mmCIF file of C-alpha atoms in Angstrom:
data_model
loop_
_atom_site.group_PDB
_atom_site.id
_atom_site.type_symbol
_atom_site.label_atom_id
_atom_site.label_comp_id
_atom_site.label_asym_id
_atom_site.label_seq_id
_atom_site.Cartn_x
_atom_site.Cartn_y
_atom_site.Cartn_z
ATOM 1 C CA MET A 1 51.822 -1.969 -70.314
ATOM 2 C CA ASP A 2 51.190 2.290 -71.676
ATOM 3 C CA ASN A 3 47.781 1.311 -72.719
ATOM 4 C CA VAL A 4 47.156 -0.194 -69.318
ATOM 5 C CA THR A 5 48.755 3.023 -67.495
ATOM 6 C CA PHE A 6 46.783 5.241 -69.565
ATOM 7 C CA TYR A 7 43.565 3.804 -68.988
ATOM 8 C CA LEU A 8 44.681 3.525 -64.989
ATOM 9 C CA MET A 9 45.396 7.241 -64.938
ATOM 10 C CA ASN A 10 42.317 8.259 -66.787
ATOM 11 C CA GLY A 11 39.549 6.180 -64.674
ATOM 12 C CA LEU A 12 41.829 7.517 -61.072
ATOM 13 C CA LEU A 13 41.073 10.885 -62.178
ATOM 14 C CA PHE A 14 37.630 11.034 -63.623
ATOM 15 C CA SER A 15 36.221 8.386 -60.448
ATOM 16 C CA GLY A 16 38.117 11.214 -58.081
ATOM 17 C CA THR A 17 36.057 13.588 -60.612
ATOM 18 C CA ALA A 18 32.786 12.010 -60.002
ATOM 19 C CA ILE A 19 33.411 11.369 -56.267
ATOM 20 C CA LEU A 20 33.908 14.684 -55.653
ATOM 21 C CA THR A 21 30.562 15.700 -57.930
ATOM 22 C CA ILE A 22 28.617 13.248 -55.910
ATOM 23 C CA ALA A 23 30.383 15.107 -52.311
ATOM 24 C CA LEU A 24 28.165 18.213 -53.998
ATOM 25 C CA PHE A 25 24.737 17.096 -52.921
ATOM 26 C CA PRO A 26 25.563 16.683 -49.520
ATOM 27 C CA VAL A 27 27.093 19.987 -49.393
ATOM 28 C CA TRP A 28 24.192 22.070 -50.806
ATOM 29 C CA LYS A 29 21.360 20.294 -48.955
ATOM 30 C CA LEU A 30 23.461 21.502 -45.378
ATOM 31 C CA THR A 31 24.406 24.806 -46.415
ATOM 32 C CA LYS A 32 20.197 25.176 -47.127
ATOM 33 C CA GLU A 33 19.807 23.793 -43.583
ATOM 34 C CA LEU A 34 21.581 26.155 -41.813
ATOM 35 C CA PRO A 35 20.736 29.332 -41.692
ATOM 36 C CA PRO A 36 23.329 32.710 -43.139
ATOM 37 C CA GLY A 37 25.765 33.601 -40.865
ATOM 38 C CA SER A 38 29.544 32.338 -40.607
ATOM 39 C CA ALA A 39 28.878 28.706 -40.756
ATOM 40 C CA ARG A 40 26.904 28.750 -43.105
ATOM 41 C CA SER A 41 29.481 31.286 -45.650
ATOM 42 C CA LEU A 42 32.108 28.462 -44.544
ATOM 43 C CA TRP A 43 30.119 25.935 -46.577
ATOM 44 C CA ASN A 44 29.777 27.585 -49.274
ATOM 45 C CA VAL A 45 33.586 28.033 -48.965
ATOM 46 C CA LEU A 46 33.713 24.440 -49.282
ATOM 47 C CA THR A 47 31.535 24.231 -52.110
ATOM 48 C CA LEU A 48 33.548 26.782 -53.963
ATOM 49 C CA MET A 49 36.856 24.589 -53.072
ATOM 50 C CA ILE A 50 35.287 21.555 -54.512
ATOM 51 C CA LEU A 51 34.652 22.657 -57.852
ATOM 52 C CA PHE A 52 37.971 24.441 -57.952
ATOM 53 C CA PHE A 53 39.639 20.443 -56.886
ATOM 54 C CA ILE A 54 36.823 18.968 -59.571
ATOM 55 C CA ALA A 55 38.628 21.658 -62.207
ATOM 56 C CA GLY A 56 41.651 20.686 -60.898
ATOM 57 C CA TYR A 57 41.067 17.106 -61.820
ATOM 58 C CA ILE A 58 40.432 17.400 -65.203
ATOM 59 C CA THR A 59 42.791 19.836 -66.097
ATOM 60 C CA TYR A 60 45.523 17.134 -64.807
ATOM 61 C CA ALA A 61 43.514 14.566 -66.915
ATOM 62 C CA PHE A 62 43.431 16.534 -70.274
ATOM 63 C CA VAL A 63 48.042 17.551 -69.852
ATOM 64 C CA ASN A 64 48.644 14.392 -68.553
ATOM 65 C CA TRP A 65 46.726 12.355 -71.118
ATOM 66 C CA ARG A 66 49.459 10.276 -73.183
ATOM 67 C CA ASN A 67 51.742 10.777 -70.349
ATOM 68 C CA CYS A 68 51.941 8.094 -68.497
ATOM 69 C CA SER A 69 54.198 5.275 -69.172
ATOM 70 C CA SER A 70 55.148 3.517 -65.991
ATOM 71 C CA PHE A 71 52.198 1.900 -63.139
ATOM 72 C CA SER A 72 54.712 4.555 -60.366
ATOM 73 C CA GLU A 73 53.010 7.612 -62.551
ATOM 74 C CA LEU A 74 49.506 6.322 -61.074
ATOM 75 C CA LEU A 75 50.367 7.953 -57.550
ATOM 76 C CA VAL A 76 49.127 11.107 -58.229
ATOM 77 C CA PRO A 77 45.570 9.922 -59.690
ATOM 78 C CA GLY A 78 45.551 7.415 -56.788
ATOM 79 C CA VAL A 79 46.085 9.796 -54.343
ATOM 80 C CA PHE A 80 43.104 12.120 -55.734
ATOM 81 C CA LEU A 81 40.930 9.761 -55.586
ATOM 82 C CA GLY A 82 41.710 9.374 -51.580
ATOM 83 C CA GLY A 83 41.436 12.742 -51.185
ATOM 84 C CA ALA A 84 38.373 12.703 -53.021
ATOM 85 C CA VAL A 85 37.009 9.796 -51.102
ATOM 86 C CA PHE A 86 37.762 11.858 -47.931
ATOM 87 C CA VAL A 87 35.552 14.769 -48.923
ATOM 88 C CA LEU A 88 33.207 12.355 -50.376
ATOM 89 C CA LEU A 89 33.266 11.152 -45.904
ATOM 90 C CA VAL A 90 33.262 14.159 -44.541
ATOM 91 C CA CYS A 91 30.901 15.672 -46.642
ATOM 92 C CA LEU A 92 28.186 12.988 -46.123
ATOM 93 C CA LEU A 93 29.697 12.884 -42.053
ATOM 94 C CA SER A 94 28.844 16.133 -41.902
ATOM 95 C CA PHE A 95 25.293 16.367 -42.828
ATOM 96 C CA LYS A 96 23.436 13.279 -40.750
ATOM 97 C CA THR A 97 25.385 14.973 -38.198
ATOM 98 C CA VAL A 98 23.456 18.197 -38.975
ATOM 99 C CA ILE A 99 19.981 15.836 -39.312
ATOM 100 C CA ASP A 100 20.798 13.943 -36.337
ATOM 101 C CA LEU A 101 21.385 16.729 -34.366
ATOM 102 C CA GLN A 102 18.303 18.440 -35.553
ATOM 103 C CA ARG A 103 16.033 15.769 -34.845
ATOM 104 C CA ILE A 104 17.752 15.973 -31.061
ATOM 105 C CA ASN A 105 16.965 18.919 -30.560
ATOM 106 C CA ILE A 106 13.932 18.416 -31.863
ATOM 107 C CA LEU A 107 13.062 15.697 -28.927
ATOM 108 C CA GLU A 108 14.378 17.898 -26.594
ATOM 109 C CA GLN A 109 11.723 21.184 -27.315
ATOM 110 C CA GLU A 110 9.166 19.023 -27.576
ATOM 111 C CA ASN A 111 10.367 17.396 -23.677
ATOM 112 C CA ILE A 112 10.254 21.026 -21.991
ATOM 113 C CA SER A 113 7.689 22.357 -24.087
ATOM 114 C CA ASP A 114 3.967 22.045 -23.029
ATOM 115 C CA SER A 115 2.538 21.195 -27.076
ATOM 116 C CA LEU A 116 -0.612 23.063 -26.585
ATOM 117 C CA MET A 117 0.564 26.229 -25.184
ATOM 118 C CA GLY A 118 3.368 26.886 -26.510
ATOM 119 C CA ILE A 119 5.637 27.491 -23.388
ATOM 120 C CA PHE A 120 7.847 25.250 -20.726
ATOM 121 C CA ASN A 121 6.483 22.200 -19.751
ATOM 122 C CA ARG A 122 5.770 21.750 -15.613
ATOM 123 C CA ARG A 123 9.172 19.065 -15.969
ATOM 124 C CA TYR A 124 11.393 22.147 -17.711
ATOM 125 C CA LEU A 125 9.701 24.933 -14.603
ATOM 126 C CA ASP A 126 10.343 22.985 -11.725
ATOM 127 C CA ARG A 127 13.991 22.089 -12.268
ATOM 128 C CA ARG A 128 14.963 26.064 -13.803
ATOM 129 C CA LEU A 129 13.185 26.780 -10.488
ATOM 130 C CA LYS A 130 16.045 25.047 -8.147
ATOM 131 C CA GLU A 131 18.096 26.642 -10.542
ATOM 132 C CA GLU A 132 17.059 30.396 -10.591
ATOM 133 C CA PHE A 133 17.047 29.535 -6.441
ATOM 134 C CA LEU A 134 20.153 28.290 -6.220
ATOM 135 C CA ARG A 135 21.669 31.069 -8.388
ATOM 136 C CA SER A 136 19.699 33.869 -6.592
ATOM 137 C CA GLN A 137 21.614 32.786 -3.202
ATOM 138 C CA ARG A 138 24.990 31.820 -4.862
ATOM 139 C CA TYR A 139 24.856 35.674 -5.767
ATOM 140 C CA ASN A 140 22.591 37.061 -2.886
ATOM 141 C CA LEU A 141 20.331 38.190 -5.388
ATOM 142 C CA PRO A 142 16.295 38.501 -5.462
ATOM 143 C CA LEU A 143 13.637 36.407 -7.058
ATOM 144 C CA ALA A 144 10.641 37.424 -7.980
ATOM 145 C CA VAL A 145 7.501 34.254 -9.280
ATOM 146 C CA LEU A 146 3.921 35.319 -10.674
ATOM 147 C CA LEU A 147 0.746 32.860 -10.630
ATOM 148 C CA LEU A 148 -1.829 33.566 -12.712
ATOM 149 C CA ASP A 149 -4.820 31.943 -12.677
ATOM 150 C CA ILE A 150 -7.732 32.069 -15.639
ATOM 151 C CA ASP A 151 -11.171 33.556 -14.286
ATOM 152 C CA ARG A 152 -13.502 31.499 -14.261
ATOM 153 C CA PHE A 153 -11.675 29.346 -17.452
ATOM 154 C CA LYS A 154 -14.640 26.266 -16.950
ATOM 155 C CA MET A 155 -17.132 28.692 -18.448
ATOM 156 C CA VAL A 156 -15.315 29.322 -21.678
ATOM 157 C CA ASN A 157 -15.437 25.934 -22.132
ATOM 158 C CA ASP A 158 -18.413 24.809 -21.043
ATOM 159 C CA THR A 159 -19.922 27.871 -23.686
ATOM 160 C CA CYS A 160 -18.126 28.708 -26.400
ATOM 161 C CA GLY A 161 -15.919 24.437 -26.462
ATOM 162 C CA HIS A 162 -12.732 22.624 -26.168
ATOM 163 C CA GLN A 163 -11.849 24.095 -28.944
ATOM 164 C CA ILE A 164 -11.974 27.429 -28.572
ATOM 165 C CA GLY A 165 -10.734 27.467 -24.670
ATOM 166 C CA ASP A 166 -7.185 25.899 -25.901
ATOM 167 C CA LEU A 167 -7.389 28.720 -28.427
ATOM 168 C CA VAL A 168 -7.951 31.204 -25.645
ATOM 169 C CA LEU A 169 -4.678 29.391 -23.491
ATOM 170 C CA LYS A 170 -2.700 29.257 -26.912
ATOM 171 C CA ASN A 171 -3.144 32.952 -26.867
ATOM 172 C CA LEU A 172 -2.339 34.081 -23.892
ATOM 173 C CA ALA A 173 0.352 32.064 -23.552
ATOM 174 C CA LYS A 174 1.872 34.434 -26.844
ATOM 175 C CA LEU A 175 0.473 37.593 -25.214
ATOM 176 C CA ILE A 176 2.563 36.917 -21.841
ATOM 177 C CA LEU A 177 5.457 35.885 -23.807
ATOM 178 C CA SER A 178 5.703 39.404 -25.665
ATOM 179 C CA THR A 179 5.180 41.311 -22.404
ATOM 180 C CA VAL A 180 8.124 39.591 -20.059
ATOM 181 C CA ARG A 181 11.512 40.247 -19.966
ATOM 182 C CA ASP A 182 14.026 37.684 -22.205
ATOM 183 C CA ILE A 183 15.031 36.815 -19.176
ATOM 184 C CA ASP A 184 11.897 35.397 -17.383
ATOM 185 C CA ILE A 185 11.161 31.608 -17.704
ATOM 186 C CA VAL A 186 7.288 31.092 -18.707
ATOM 187 C CA ALA A 187 5.635 27.809 -17.638
ATOM 188 C CA ARG A 188 2.885 26.107 -17.557
ATOM 189 C CA TYR A 189 2.091 25.169 -14.128
ATOM 190 C CA GLY A 190 -0.679 23.027 -14.055
ATOM 191 C CA GLY A 191 -4.854 23.487 -15.756
ATOM 192 C CA GLU A 192 -4.563 26.990 -16.893
ATOM 193 C CA GLU A 193 -2.133 28.542 -13.967
ATOM 194 C CA ILE A 194 0.655 29.727 -15.440
ATOM 195 C CA LEU A 195 3.900 30.718 -13.367
ATOM 196 C CA VAL A 196 6.529 33.145 -14.208
ATOM 197 C CA ILE A 197 10.085 32.897 -12.965
ATOM 198 C CA MET A 198 11.823 36.765 -13.124
ATOM 199 C CA PRO A 199 15.115 36.471 -12.052
ATOM 200 C CA ASN A 200 17.002 39.308 -9.799
ATOM 201 C CA THR A 201 13.785 40.893 -9.412
ATOM 202 C CA THR A 202 11.932 42.082 -6.471
ATOM 203 C CA ALA A 203 7.920 41.594 -5.585
ATOM 204 C CA THR A 204 7.352 45.033 -5.834
ATOM 205 C CA HIS A 205 9.185 45.388 -9.291
ATOM 206 C CA ALA A 206 6.767 41.753 -10.403
ATOM 207 C CA ALA A 207 4.057 43.365 -8.786
ATOM 208 C CA VAL A 208 3.745 46.406 -11.339
ATOM 209 C CA LEU A 209 4.517 44.038 -14.852
ATOM 210 C CA ALA A 210 2.134 41.467 -12.891
ATOM 211 C CA GLU A 211 -1.024 44.822 -12.452
ATOM 212 C CA ARG A 212 0.522 46.015 -16.616
ATOM 213 C CA LEU A 213 0.098 42.035 -17.207
ATOM 214 C CA ARG A 214 -3.189 41.898 -15.828
ATOM 215 C CA HIS A 215 -4.504 45.066 -17.556
ATOM 216 C CA LYS A 216 -3.210 44.157 -20.698
ATOM 217 C CA ILE A 217 -4.842 40.561 -20.661
ATOM 218 C CA ALA A 218 -8.134 41.845 -19.687
ATOM 219 C CA MET A 219 -8.526 44.103 -22.789
ATOM 220 C CA GLU A 220 -6.903 41.607 -25.026
ATOM 221 C CA GLU A 221 -9.317 39.831 -27.517
ATOM 222 C CA MET A 222 -8.208 36.533 -26.543
ATOM 223 C CA ALA A 223 -10.812 34.490 -30.028
ATOM 224 C CA THR A 224 -13.217 34.745 -31.827
ATOM 225 C CA GLN A 225 -16.498 32.622 -32.501
ATOM 226 C CA ASP A 226 -19.830 32.216 -34.636
ATOM 227 C CA GLU A 227 -22.922 34.225 -32.447
ATOM 228 C CA GLU A 228 -24.823 31.659 -33.376
ATOM 229 C CA SER A 229 -22.298 29.072 -30.634
ATOM 230 C CA CYS A 230 -21.164 31.720 -28.810
ATOM 231 C CA HIS A 231 -19.950 35.455 -27.742
ATOM 232 C CA PRO A 232 -18.180 37.100 -31.088
ATOM 233 C CA ALA A 233 -15.480 38.165 -29.254
ATOM 234 C CA ILE A 234 -14.205 36.727 -26.394
ATOM 235 C CA THR A 235 -12.253 38.573 -23.430
ATOM 236 C CA ILE A 236 -10.954 37.015 -19.676
ATOM 237 C CA THR A 237 -9.196 37.763 -16.995
ATOM 238 C CA VAL A 238 -7.111 36.827 -14.897
ATOM 239 C CA SER A 239 -5.501 36.365 -10.926
ATOM 240 C CA ILE A 240 -2.370 37.153 -10.248
ATOM 241 C CA GLY A 241 -0.400 35.876 -7.326
ATOM 242 C CA VAL A 242 3.188 37.685 -6.732
ATOM 243 C CA ALA A 243 5.926 35.869 -4.124
ATOM 244 C CA GLY A 244 9.365 36.843 -3.912
ATOM 245 C CA PHE A 245 12.421 37.336 -1.372
ATOM 246 C CA ASN A 246 14.584 39.501 -0.933
ATOM 247 C CA HIS A 247 18.477 38.463 0.993
ATOM 248 C CA GLY A 248 18.197 41.850 3.063
ATOM 249 C CA GLN A 249 14.603 40.474 4.545
ATOM 250 C CA THR A 250 14.006 39.174 7.506
ATOM 251 C CA THR A 251 12.489 35.905 7.000
ATOM 252 C CA ALA A 252 14.363 33.081 5.409
ATOM 253 C CA VAL A 253 12.555 31.953 2.289
ATOM 254 C CA ASP A 254 13.199 28.498 0.831
ATOM 255 C CA LEU A 255 11.850 27.372 -2.633
ATOM 256 C CA HIS A 256 8.423 25.377 -1.203
ATOM 257 C CA THR A 257 7.093 28.560 0.823
ATOM 258 C CA LEU A 258 8.142 30.810 -2.406
ATOM 259 C CA ILE A 259 5.930 28.503 -4.650
ATOM 260 C CA LYS A 260 3.166 28.440 -1.787
ATOM 261 C CA ASN A 261 3.471 32.170 -0.531
ATOM 262 C CA ALA A 262 2.830 32.736 -4.735
ATOM 263 C CA ASP A 263 -0.231 29.833 -4.497
ATOM 264 C CA LYS A 264 -1.228 32.177 -0.859
ATOM 265 C CA ALA A 265 -1.635 35.714 -3.091
ATOM 266 C CA LEU A 266 -3.542 33.774 -5.822
ATOM 267 C CA TYR A 267 -5.643 32.597 -3.537
ATOM 268 C CA GLN A 268 -6.733 34.977 -2.399
ATOM 269 C CA ALA A 269 -6.787 37.167 -5.114
ATOM 270 C CA LYS A 270 -9.759 34.864 -6.270
ATOM 271 C CA ASN A 271 -11.077 35.230 -2.941
ATOM 272 C CA ASP A 272 -11.462 38.941 -3.317
ATOM 273 C CA GLY A 273 -13.287 39.005 -6.743
ATOM 274 C CA ARG A 274 -11.196 37.847 -9.356
ATOM 275 C CA ASP A 275 -8.968 40.206 -11.989
ATOM 276 C CA ARG A 276 -6.907 41.365 -9.300
ATOM 277 C CA VAL A 277 -3.453 40.930 -8.362
ATOM 278 C CA VAL A 278 -1.961 39.882 -4.586
ATOM 279 C CA VAL A 279 1.722 40.499 -3.446
ATOM 280 C CA ILE A 280 2.914 38.355 -0.619
ATOM 281 C CA GLY A 281 6.846 38.686 0.579
ATOM 282 C CA ALA A 282 7.666 42.896 -0.851
ATOM 283 C CA ASP A 283 10.694 44.711 -0.741
ATOM 284 C CA SER A 284 10.633 46.009 3.178
#
């Protein structure tokens, strides 16, 4: 009986040690997936604790190498084994959860982002427009939008090709994102049109940013190409329509009217010669 309990005790202990060792692998993988910060530090602490438990299991096995004489003494090694299984399951489930969350996050980003320009798409734009409009009404805050369109963009596509045209769109989106504020929402409105939602901003202040953005775009090289197929440096100009509302103004403006005013302002900018900013709904 002593031999049976001896082998059972050591079998339980070494099985628990092996399971804890296996649990280290998902923990290490999970730690690599996490950015530096408190969460990653806590998982590093868990790694050290698992290593400490492994050392404790081995120490217990050597200390009690020949001291197991009855089945009742297998209780502690059995608990050790159960604890090791529990740790392994928690680590595996945590790792799987993180991977699933990453996959969901990627799908969400793809669902709300424009794959070409790297900004928000029309679906997300419509949702955020409603949210920001309701928020501005609730807290009596101003709201402004910029509607931007590339001047003669068809000429770029026809002359340089659609690949260069796509590159121009990508670089334009990057330039806009680097110019607007963090709280502003930049989204593709349709074709080469881009709409910028500017919360807590009057039309007058939005027009200042629009003018700065227009000038910056005109001075920037958007793409390069061989002289044989196109100009060595491609620059563009944009027309921008600005619309906004304040709760202090006399004329009531709803969301539909706000976007319609921005579209009217853009149309007027095009008719007035392009490469300019037109404002509708400036502060009175």
